[in-house]
Short mmCIF file of C-alpha atoms in Angstrom, two decimals:
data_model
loop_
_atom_site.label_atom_id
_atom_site.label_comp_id
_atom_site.label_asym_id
_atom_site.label_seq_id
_atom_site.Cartn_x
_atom_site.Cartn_y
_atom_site.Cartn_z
CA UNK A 1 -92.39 18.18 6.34
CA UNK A 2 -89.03 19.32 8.87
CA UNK A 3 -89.30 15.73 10.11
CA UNK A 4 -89.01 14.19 6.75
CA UNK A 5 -86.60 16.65 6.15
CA UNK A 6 -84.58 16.44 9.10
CA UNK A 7 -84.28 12.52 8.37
CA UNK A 8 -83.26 13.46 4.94
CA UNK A 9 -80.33 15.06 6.05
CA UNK A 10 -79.37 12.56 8.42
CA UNK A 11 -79.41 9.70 5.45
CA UNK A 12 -77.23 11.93 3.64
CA UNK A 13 -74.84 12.70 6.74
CA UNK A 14 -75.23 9.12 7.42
CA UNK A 15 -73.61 8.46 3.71
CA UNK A 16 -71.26 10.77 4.04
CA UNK A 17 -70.01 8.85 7.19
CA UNK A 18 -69.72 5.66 5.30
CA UNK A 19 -67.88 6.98 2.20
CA UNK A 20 -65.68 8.82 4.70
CA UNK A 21 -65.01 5.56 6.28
CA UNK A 22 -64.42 3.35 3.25
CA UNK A 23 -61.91 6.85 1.61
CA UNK A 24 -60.30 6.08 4.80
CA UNK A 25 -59.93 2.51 4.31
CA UNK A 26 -58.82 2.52 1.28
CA UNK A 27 -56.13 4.86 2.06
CA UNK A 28 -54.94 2.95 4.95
CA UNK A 29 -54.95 -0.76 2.43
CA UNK A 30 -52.92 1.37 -0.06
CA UNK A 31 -50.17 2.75 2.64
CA UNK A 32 -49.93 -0.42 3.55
CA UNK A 33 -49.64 -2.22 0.28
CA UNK A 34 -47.23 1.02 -0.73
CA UNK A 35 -45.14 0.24 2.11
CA UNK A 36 -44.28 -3.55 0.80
CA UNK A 37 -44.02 -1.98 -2.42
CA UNK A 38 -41.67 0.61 -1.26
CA UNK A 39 -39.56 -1.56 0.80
CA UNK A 40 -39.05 -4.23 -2.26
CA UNK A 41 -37.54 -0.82 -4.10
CA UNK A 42 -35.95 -0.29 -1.14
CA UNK A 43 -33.86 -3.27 -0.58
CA UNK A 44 -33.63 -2.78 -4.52
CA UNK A 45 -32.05 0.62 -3.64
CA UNK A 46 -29.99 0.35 -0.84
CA UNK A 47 -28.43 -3.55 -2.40
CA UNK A 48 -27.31 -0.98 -5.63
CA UNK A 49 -26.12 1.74 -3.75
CA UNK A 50 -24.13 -1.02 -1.42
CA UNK A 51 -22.91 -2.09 -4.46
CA UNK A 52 -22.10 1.30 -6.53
CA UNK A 53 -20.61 2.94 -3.33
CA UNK A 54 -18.54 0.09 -1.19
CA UNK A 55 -17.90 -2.54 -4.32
CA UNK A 56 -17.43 -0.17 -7.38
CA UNK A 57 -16.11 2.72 -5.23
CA UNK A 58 -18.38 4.83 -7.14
CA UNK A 59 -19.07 8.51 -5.24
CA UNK A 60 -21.86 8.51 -2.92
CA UNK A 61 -23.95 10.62 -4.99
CA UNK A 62 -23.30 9.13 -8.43
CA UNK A 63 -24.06 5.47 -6.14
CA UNK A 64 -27.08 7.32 -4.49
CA UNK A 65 -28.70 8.50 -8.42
CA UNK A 66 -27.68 4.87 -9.94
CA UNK A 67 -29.37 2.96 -7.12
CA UNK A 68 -32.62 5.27 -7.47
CA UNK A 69 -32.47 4.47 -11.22
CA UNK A 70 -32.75 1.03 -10.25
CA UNK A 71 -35.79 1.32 -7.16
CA UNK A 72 -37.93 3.77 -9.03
CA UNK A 73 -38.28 1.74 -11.87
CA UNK A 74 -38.89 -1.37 -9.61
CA UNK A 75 -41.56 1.22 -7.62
CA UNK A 76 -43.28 1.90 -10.15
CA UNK A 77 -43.56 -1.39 -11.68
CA UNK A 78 -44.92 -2.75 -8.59
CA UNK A 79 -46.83 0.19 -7.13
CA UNK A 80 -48.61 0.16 -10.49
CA UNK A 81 -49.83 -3.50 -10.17
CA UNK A 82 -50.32 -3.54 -6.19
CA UNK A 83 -50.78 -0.14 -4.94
CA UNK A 84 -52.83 2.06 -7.59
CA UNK A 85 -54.14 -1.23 -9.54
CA UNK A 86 -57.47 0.52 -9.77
CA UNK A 87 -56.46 4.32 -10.64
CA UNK A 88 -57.64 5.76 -14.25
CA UNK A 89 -55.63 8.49 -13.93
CA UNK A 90 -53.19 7.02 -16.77
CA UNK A 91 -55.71 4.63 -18.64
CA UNK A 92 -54.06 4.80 -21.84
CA UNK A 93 -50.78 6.75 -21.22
CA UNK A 94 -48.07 4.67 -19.70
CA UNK A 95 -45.35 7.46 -21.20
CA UNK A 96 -47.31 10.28 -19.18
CA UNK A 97 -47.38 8.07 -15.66
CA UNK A 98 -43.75 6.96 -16.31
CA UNK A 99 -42.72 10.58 -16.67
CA UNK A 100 -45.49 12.20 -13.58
CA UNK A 101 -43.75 9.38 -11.47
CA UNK A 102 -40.10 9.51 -12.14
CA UNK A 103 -40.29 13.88 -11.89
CA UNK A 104 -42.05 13.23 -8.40
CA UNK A 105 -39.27 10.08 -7.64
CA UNK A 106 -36.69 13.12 -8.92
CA UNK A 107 -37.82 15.50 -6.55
CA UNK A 108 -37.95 12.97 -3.91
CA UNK A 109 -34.27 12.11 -4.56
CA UNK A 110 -33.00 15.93 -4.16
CA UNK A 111 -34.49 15.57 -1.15
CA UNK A 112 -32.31 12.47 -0.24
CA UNK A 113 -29.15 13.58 -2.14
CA UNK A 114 -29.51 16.43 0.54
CA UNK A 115 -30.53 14.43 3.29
CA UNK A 116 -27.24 12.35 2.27
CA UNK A 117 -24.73 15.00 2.35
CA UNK A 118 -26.43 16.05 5.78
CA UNK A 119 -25.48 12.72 7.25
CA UNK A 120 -22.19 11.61 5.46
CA UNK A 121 -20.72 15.31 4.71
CA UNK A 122 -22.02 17.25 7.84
CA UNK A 123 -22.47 14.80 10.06
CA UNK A 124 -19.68 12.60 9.19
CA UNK A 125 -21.13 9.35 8.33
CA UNK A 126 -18.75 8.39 5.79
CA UNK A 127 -17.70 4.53 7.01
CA UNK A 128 -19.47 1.90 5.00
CA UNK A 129 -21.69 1.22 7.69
CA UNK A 130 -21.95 4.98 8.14
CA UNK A 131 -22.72 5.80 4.38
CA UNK A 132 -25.81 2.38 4.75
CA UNK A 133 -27.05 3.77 7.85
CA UNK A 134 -27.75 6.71 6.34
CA UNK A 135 -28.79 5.88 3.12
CA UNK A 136 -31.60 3.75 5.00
CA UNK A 137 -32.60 6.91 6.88
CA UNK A 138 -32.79 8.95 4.12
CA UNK A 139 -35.04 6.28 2.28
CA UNK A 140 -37.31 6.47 5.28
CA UNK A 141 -38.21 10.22 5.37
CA UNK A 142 -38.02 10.25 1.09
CA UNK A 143 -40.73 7.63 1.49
CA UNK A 144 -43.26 9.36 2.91
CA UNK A 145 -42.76 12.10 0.72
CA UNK A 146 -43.08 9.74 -2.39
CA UNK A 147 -46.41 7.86 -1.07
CA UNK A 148 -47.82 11.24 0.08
CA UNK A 149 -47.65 13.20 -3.94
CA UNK A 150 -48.39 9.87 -5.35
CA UNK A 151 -51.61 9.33 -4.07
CA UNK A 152 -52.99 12.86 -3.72
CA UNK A 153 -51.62 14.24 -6.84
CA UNK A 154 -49.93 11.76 -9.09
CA UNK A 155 -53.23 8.99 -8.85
CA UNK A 156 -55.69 11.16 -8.06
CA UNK A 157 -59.25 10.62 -9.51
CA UNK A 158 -60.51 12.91 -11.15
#
C-alpha cells in the first residue's frame, strides 16, 4: 500500500512539474508577444509625442498624456488579439476591459509623467533629443509595469 502510494504522489508531483512548465511557457510566449505588442504602441507613442512636443510645441506633459491616448488604445487593440487572445476574463464586457486597462495604462502613465519630469525637469533633459531620449526610457521601465498588472491582475483566470 506506501508503495502504491508513494508512486501516487510522485504522478501527482510529476503533473505538477509539467503544468508548472507549460504556466511557465506560456508566460514567457505572452512577454514575448507583449513585447511586439508594446513596442508597436510604442513607436505609436513616442512618433505622437515627437509630434505633440517638437512639431506642435505642445508642453511635454500635455505631449506625454496625448501620445499615451494614442498607444494605449493601439495596446490594447493589439494586446487583445495577440497577447491575451485566449483570456475569459472579459468574455462579454469589452466596456469593463477597456476601462480595467486604460485605469492600469493611467497609473502606468503617472508613473512616466514622473519619470519625465525626473529626466527633463531634474535632470535637465529638455533638448529635443533630450526630451526623446527620455521619453524612450520612461516607456521602458512603464512597460514592465504595464505587462506585469496586466497579466496577473487585469487577465487573470479565474
Amino acid at each position: 500500500m506506501r508503495i502504491s502510494e508513494g508512486k501516487q504522489d510522485l504522478s501527482h508531483s510529476s503533473k505538477n512539474i509539467i503544468q508548472d512548465k507549460e504556466n511557465i511557457e506560456n508566460s514567457i510566449k505572452q512577454f514575448i508577444s507583449y513585447f511586439f505588442v508594446g513596442g508597436v504602441a510604442a513607436v505609436v507613442e513616442w512618433i505622437m509625442f515627437f509630434l505633440f512636443a517638437n512639431v506642435m510645441t505642445l508642453n511635454y506633459i500635455l505631449s506625454t498624456v496625448l501620445a499615451f491616448i494614442f498607444s494605449t488604445t493601439t495596446n490594447w487593440i493589439l494586446g487583445r488579439v495577440f497577447t491575451f487572445k485566449n483570456s475569459t476574463s472579459y468574455k462579454n464586457n469589452v466596456g469593463k476591459e477597456a476601462f480595467a486597462v486604460f485605469l492600469v495604462s493611467a497609473i502606468g502613465l503617472l508613473f512616466n509623467m514622473f519619470l519625465m519630469y525626473i529626466f527633463v525637469t531634474v535632470i535637465g533633459f529638455d533638448s529635443v533629443i533630450g526630451k526623446t531620449a527620455s521619453k524612450i526610457a520612461a516607456t521602458g521601465i512603464v512597460f514592465v509595469w504595464n505587462f506585469l498588472i496586466r497579466k496577473l491582475v487585469v487577465y487573470r483566470e479565474a
